[in-house]
mmCIF file with all atom_site columns, C-alpha atoms in Angstrom:
data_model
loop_
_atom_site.group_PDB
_atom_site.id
_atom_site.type_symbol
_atom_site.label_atom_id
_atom_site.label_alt_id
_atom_site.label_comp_id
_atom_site.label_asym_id
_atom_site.label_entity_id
_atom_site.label_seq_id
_atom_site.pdbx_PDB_ins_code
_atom_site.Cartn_x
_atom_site.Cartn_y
_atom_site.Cartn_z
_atom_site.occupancy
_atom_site.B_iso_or_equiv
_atom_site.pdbx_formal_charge
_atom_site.auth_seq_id
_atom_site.auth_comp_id
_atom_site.auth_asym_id
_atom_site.auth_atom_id
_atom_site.pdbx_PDB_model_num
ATOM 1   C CA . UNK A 1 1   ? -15.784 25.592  19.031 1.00 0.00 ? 22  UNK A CA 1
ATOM 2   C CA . UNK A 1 2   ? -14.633 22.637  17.323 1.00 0.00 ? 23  UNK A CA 1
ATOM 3   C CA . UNK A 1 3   ? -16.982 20.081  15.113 1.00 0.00 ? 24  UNK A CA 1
ATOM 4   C CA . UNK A 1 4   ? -14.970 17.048  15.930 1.00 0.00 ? 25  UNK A CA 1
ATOM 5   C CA . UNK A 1 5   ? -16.408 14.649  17.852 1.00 0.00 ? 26  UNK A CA 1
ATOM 6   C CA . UNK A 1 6   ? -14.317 12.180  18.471 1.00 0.00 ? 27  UNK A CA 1
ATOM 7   C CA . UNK A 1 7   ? -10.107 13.042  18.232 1.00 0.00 ? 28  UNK A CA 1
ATOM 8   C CA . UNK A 1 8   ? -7.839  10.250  18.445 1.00 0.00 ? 29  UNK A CA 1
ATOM 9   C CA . UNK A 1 9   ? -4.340  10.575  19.584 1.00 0.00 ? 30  UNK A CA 1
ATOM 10  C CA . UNK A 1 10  ? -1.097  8.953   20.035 1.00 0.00 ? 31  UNK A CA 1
ATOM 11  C CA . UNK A 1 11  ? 1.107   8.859   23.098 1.00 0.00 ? 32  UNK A CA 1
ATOM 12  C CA . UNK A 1 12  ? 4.658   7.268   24.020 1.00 0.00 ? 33  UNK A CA 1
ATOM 13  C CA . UNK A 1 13  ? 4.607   8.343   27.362 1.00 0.00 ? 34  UNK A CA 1
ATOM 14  C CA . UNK A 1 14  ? 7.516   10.870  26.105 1.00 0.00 ? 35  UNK A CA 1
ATOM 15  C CA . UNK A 1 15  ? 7.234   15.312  27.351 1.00 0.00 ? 36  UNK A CA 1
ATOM 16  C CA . UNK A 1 16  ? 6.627   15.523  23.089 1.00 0.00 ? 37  UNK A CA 1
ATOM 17  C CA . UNK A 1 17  ? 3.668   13.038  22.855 1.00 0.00 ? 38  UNK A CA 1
ATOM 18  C CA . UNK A 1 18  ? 2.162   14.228  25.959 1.00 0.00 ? 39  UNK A CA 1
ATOM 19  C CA . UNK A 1 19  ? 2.274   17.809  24.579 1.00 0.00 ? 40  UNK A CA 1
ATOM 20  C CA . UNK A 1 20  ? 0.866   16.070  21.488 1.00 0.00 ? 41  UNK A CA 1
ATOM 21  C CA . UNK A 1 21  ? -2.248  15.249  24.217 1.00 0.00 ? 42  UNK A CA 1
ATOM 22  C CA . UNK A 1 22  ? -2.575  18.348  25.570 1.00 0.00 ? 43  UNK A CA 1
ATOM 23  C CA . UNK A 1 23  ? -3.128  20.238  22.287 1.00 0.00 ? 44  UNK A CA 1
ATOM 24  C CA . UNK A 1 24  ? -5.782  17.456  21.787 1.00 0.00 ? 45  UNK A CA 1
ATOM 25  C CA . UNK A 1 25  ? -7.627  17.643  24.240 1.00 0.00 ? 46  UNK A CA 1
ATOM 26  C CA . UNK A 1 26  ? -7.476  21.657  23.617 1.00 0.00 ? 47  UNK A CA 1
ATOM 27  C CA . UNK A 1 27  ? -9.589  20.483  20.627 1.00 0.00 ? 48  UNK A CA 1
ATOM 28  C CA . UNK A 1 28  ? -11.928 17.888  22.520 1.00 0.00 ? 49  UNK A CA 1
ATOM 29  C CA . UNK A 1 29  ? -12.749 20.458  25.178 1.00 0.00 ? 50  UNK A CA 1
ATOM 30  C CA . UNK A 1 30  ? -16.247 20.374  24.097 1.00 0.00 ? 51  UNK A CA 1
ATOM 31  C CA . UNK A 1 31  ? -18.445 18.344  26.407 1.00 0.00 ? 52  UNK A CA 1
ATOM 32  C CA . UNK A 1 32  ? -19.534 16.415  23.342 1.00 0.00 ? 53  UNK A CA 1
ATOM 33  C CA . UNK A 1 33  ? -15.994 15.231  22.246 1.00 0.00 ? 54  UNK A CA 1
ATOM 34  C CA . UNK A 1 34  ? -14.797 12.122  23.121 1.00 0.00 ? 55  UNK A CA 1
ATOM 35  C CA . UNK A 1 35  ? -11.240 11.873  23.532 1.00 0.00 ? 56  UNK A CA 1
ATOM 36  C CA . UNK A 1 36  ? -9.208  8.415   22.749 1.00 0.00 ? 57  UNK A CA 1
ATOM 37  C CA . UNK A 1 37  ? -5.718  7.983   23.877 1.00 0.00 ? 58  UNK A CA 1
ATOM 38  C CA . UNK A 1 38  ? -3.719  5.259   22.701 1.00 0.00 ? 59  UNK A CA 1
ATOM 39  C CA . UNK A 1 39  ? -0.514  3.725   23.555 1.00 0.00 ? 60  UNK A CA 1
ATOM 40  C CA . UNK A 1 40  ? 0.999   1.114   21.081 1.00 0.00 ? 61  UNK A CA 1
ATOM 41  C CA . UNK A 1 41  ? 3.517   -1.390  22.812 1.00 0.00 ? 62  UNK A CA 1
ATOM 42  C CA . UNK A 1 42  ? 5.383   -4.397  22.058 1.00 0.00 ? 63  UNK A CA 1
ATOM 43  C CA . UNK A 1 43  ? 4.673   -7.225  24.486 1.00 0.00 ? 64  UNK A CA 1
ATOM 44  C CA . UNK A 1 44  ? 8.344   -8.411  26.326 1.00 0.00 ? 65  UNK A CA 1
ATOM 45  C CA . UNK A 1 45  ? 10.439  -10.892 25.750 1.00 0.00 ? 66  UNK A CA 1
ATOM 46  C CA . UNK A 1 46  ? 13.534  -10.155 27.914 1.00 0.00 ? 67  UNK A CA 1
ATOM 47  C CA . UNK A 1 47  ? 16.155  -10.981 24.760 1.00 0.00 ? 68  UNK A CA 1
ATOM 48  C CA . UNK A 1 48  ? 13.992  -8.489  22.631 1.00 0.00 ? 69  UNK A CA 1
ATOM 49  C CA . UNK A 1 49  ? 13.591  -6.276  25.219 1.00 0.00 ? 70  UNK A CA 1
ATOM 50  C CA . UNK A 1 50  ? 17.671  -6.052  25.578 1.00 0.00 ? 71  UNK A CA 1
ATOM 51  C CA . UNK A 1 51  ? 18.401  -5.695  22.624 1.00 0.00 ? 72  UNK A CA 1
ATOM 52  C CA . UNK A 1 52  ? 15.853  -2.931  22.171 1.00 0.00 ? 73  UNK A CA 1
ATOM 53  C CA . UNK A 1 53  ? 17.562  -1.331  25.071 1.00 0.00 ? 74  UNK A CA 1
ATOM 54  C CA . UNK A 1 54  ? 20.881  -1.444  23.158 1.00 0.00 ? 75  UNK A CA 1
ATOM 55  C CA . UNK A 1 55  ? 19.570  -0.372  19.573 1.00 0.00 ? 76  UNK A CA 1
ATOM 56  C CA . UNK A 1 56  ? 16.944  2.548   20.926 1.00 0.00 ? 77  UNK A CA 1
ATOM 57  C CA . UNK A 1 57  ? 18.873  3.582   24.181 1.00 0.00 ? 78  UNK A CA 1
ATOM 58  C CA . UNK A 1 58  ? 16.500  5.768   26.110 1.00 0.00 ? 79  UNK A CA 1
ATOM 59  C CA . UNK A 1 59  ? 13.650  5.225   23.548 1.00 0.00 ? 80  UNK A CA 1
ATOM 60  C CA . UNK A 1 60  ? 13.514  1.597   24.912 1.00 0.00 ? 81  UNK A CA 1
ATOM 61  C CA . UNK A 1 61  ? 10.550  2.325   27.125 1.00 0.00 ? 82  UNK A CA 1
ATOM 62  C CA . UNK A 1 62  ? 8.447   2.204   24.178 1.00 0.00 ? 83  UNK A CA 1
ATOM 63  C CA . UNK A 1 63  ? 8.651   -1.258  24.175 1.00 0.00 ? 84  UNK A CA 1
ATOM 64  C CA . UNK A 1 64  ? 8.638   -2.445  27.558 1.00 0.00 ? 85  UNK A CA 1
ATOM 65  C CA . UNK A 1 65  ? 4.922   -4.137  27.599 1.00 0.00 ? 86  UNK A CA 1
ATOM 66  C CA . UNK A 1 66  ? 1.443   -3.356  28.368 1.00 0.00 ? 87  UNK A CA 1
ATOM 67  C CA . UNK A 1 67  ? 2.032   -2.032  32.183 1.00 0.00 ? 88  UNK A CA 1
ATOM 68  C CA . UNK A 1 68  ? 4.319   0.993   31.644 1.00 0.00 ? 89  UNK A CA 1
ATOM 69  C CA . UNK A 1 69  ? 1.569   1.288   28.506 1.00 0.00 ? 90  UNK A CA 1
ATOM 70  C CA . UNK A 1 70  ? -0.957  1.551   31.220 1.00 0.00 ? 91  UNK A CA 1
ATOM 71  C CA . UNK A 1 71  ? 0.875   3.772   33.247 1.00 0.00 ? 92  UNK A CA 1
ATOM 72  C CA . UNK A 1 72  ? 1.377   5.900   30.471 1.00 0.00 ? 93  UNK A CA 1
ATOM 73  C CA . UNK A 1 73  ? -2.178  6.308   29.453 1.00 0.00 ? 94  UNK A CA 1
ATOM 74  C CA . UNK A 1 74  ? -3.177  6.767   33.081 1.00 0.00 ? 95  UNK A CA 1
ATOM 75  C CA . UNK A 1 75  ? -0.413  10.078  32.455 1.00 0.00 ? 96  UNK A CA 1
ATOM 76  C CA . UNK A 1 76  ? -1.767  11.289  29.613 1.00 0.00 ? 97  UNK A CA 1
ATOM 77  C CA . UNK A 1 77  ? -5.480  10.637  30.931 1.00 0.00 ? 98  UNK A CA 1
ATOM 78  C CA . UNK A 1 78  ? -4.248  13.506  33.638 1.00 0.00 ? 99  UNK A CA 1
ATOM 79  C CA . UNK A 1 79  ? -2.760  15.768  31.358 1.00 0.00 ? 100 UNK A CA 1
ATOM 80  C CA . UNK A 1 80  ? -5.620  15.676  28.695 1.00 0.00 ? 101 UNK A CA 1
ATOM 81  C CA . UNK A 1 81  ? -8.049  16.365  32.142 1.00 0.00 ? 102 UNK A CA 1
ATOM 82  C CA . UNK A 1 82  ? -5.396  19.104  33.115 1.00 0.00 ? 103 UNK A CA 1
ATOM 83  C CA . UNK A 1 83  ? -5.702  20.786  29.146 1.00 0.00 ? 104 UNK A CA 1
ATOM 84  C CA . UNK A 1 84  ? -9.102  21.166  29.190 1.00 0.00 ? 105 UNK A CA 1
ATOM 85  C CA . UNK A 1 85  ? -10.775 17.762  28.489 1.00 0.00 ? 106 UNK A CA 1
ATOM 86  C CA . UNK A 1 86  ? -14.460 18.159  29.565 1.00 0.00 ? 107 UNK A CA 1
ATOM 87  C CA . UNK A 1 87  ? -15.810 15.058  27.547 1.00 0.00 ? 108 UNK A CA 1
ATOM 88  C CA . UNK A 1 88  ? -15.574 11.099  27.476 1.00 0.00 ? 109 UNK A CA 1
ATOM 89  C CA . UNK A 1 89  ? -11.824 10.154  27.802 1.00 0.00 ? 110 UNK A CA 1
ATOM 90  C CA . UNK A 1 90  ? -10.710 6.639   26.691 1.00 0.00 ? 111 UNK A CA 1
ATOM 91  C CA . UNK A 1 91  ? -7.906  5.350   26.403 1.00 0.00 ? 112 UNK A CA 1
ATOM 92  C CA . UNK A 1 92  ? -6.160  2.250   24.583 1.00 0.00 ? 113 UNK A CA 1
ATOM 93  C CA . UNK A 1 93  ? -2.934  0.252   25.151 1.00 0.00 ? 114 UNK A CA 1
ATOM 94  C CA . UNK A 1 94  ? -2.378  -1.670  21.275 1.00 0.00 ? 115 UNK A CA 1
ATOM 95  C CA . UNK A 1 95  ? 0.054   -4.363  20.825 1.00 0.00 ? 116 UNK A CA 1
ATOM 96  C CA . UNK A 1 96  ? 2.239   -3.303  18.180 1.00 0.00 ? 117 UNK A CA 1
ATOM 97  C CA . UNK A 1 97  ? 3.640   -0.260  15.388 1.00 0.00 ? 118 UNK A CA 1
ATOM 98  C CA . UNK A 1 98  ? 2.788   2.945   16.655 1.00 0.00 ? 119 UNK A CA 1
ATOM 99  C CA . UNK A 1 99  ? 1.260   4.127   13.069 1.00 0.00 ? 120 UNK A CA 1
ATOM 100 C CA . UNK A 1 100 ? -0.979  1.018   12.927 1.00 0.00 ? 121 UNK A CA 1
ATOM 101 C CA . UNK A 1 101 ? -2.349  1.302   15.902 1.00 0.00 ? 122 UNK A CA 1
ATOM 102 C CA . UNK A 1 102 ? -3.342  4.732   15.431 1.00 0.00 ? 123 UNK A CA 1
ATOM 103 C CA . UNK A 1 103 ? -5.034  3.793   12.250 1.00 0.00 ? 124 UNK A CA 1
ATOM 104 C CA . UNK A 1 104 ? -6.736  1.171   13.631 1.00 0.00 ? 125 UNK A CA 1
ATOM 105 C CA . UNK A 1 105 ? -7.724  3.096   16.475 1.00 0.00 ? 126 UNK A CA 1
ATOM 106 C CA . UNK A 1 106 ? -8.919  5.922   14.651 1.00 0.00 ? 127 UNK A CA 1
ATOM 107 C CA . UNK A 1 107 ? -11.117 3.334   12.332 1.00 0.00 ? 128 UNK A CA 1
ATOM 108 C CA . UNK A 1 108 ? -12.314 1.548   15.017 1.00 0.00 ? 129 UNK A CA 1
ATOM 109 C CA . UNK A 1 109 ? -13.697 5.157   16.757 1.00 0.00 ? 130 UNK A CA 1
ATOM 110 C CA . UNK A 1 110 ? -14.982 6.559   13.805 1.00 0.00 ? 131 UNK A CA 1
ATOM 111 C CA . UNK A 1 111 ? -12.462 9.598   14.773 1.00 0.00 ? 132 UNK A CA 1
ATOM 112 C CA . UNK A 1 112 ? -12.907 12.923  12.733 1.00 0.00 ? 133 UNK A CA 1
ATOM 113 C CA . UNK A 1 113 ? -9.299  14.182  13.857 1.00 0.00 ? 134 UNK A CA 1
ATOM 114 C CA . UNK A 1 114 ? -5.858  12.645  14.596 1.00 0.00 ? 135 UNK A CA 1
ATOM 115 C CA . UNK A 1 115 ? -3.436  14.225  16.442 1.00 0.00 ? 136 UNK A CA 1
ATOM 116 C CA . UNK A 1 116 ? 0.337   13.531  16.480 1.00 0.00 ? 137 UNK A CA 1
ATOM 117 C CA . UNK A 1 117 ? 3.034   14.441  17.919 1.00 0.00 ? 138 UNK A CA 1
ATOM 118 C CA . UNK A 1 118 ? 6.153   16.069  15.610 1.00 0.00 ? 139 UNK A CA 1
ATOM 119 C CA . UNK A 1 119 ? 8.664   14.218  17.765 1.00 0.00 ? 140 UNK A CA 1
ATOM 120 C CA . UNK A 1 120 ? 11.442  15.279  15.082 1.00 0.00 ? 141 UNK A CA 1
ATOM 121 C CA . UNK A 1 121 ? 13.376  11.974  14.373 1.00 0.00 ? 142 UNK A CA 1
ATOM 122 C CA . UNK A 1 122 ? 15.342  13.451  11.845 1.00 0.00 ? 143 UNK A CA 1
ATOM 123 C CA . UNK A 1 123 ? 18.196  11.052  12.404 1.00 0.00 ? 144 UNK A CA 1
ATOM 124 C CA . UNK A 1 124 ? 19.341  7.684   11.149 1.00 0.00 ? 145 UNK A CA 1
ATOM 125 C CA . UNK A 1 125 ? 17.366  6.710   13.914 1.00 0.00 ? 146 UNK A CA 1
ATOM 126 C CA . UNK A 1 126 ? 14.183  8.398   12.821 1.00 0.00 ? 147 UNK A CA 1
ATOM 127 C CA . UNK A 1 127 ? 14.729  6.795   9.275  1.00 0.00 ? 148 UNK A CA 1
ATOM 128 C CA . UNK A 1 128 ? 15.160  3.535   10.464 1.00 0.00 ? 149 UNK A CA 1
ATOM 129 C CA . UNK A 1 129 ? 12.260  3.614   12.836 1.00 0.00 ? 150 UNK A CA 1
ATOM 130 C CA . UNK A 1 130 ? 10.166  5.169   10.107 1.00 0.00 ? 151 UNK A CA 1
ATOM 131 C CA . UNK A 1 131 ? 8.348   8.369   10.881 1.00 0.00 ? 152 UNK A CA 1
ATOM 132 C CA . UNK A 1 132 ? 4.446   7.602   12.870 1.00 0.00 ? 153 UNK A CA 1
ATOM 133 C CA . UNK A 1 133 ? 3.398   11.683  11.411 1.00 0.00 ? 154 UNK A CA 1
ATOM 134 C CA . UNK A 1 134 ? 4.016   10.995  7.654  1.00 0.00 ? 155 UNK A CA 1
ATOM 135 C CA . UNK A 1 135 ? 2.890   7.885   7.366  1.00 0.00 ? 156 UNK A CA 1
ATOM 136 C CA . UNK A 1 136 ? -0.545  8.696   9.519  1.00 0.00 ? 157 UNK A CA 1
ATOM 137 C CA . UNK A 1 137 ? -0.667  11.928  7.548  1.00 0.00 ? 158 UNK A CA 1
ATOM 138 C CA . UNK A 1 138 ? -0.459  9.614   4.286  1.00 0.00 ? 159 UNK A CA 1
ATOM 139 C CA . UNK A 1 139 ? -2.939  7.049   5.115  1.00 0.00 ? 160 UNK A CA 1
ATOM 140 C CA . UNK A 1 140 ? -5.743  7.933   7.847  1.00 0.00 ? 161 UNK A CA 1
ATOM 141 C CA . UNK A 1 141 ? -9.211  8.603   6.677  1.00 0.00 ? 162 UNK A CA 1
ATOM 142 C CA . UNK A 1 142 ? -10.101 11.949  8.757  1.00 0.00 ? 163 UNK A CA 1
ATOM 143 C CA . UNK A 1 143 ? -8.352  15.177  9.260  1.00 0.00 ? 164 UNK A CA 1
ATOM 144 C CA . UNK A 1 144 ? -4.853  15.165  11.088 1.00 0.00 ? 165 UNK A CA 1
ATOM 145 C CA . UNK A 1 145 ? -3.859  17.237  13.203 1.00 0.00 ? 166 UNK A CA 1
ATOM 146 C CA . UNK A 1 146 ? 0.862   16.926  13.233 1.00 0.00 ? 167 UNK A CA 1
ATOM 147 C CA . UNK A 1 147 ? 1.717   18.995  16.879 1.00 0.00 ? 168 UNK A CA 1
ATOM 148 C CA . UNK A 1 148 ? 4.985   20.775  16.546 1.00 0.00 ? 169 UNK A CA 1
ATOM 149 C CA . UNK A 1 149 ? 6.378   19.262  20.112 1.00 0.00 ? 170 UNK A CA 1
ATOM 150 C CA . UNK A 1 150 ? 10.548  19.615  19.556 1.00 0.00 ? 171 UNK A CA 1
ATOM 151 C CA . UNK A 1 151 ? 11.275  23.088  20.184 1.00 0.00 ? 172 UNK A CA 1
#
């Protein structure tokens, strides 16, 4: 049985980050442990937006606003149900960086665990885009927990 009681994690709507919320909410399947999702977007602007679409390719639908955000949450709500989450599940949609908005969200929830996602973005795209599991690992307050997810 785990001693968390409240595990924060991060999801991109991506098969990786919703493995990432699965293995969570292994670890929140205590009645007791509350669960908070989050989704970091950018709001659109349809210029932005394009060129996103031309710089990330298919990791544009990170980007695309708070809806698919919402619809992505509502996902990962279902899997983290479908893994074994018995407690409180909330979730979050935050405007902006994926590695602030876990911080923040972890902060603002008082969370004792963070859980990302591997993702492996060891490319000149992961080094541009900067990578969300170091730099949480570096700076959060409370345990982290990095979830192998590129196999």
């Amino acid at each position: 049985m785990s001693n968390y009681r409240t595990v924060v994690v991060g999801t991109d709507g991506s098969d990786p980050s919703l493995r990432a919320v699965a293995r969570a909410a292994e670890v929140a399947a205590a009645p007791t442990t509350r669960l908070v999702i989050v989704c970091a977007y950018y709001p659109t602007d349809p210029k932005e937006l394009e060129r996103a679409q031309d710089e990330l390719g298919d990791e544009a639908f990170q980007v695309m606003g708070s809806a698919p955000a919402e619809d992505t949450l509502r996902t990962a709500s279902d899997t983290a149900r479908g893994a074994g989450a018995s407690g409180e599940i909330e979730t979050f949609a935050s405007v902006g960086e994926p590695t602030a908005a876990l911080l923040s969200a972890a902060e603002k929830h008082d969370a004792d665990l963070l859980v990302v996602g591997s993702r492996g973005l060891n490319t000149l795209k992961g080094r541009i885009l900067g990578s969300v599991p170091s730099e949480v690992s570096r700076r959060a307050d409370c345990d982290v927990l990095v979830v192998r997810t590129s196999r």
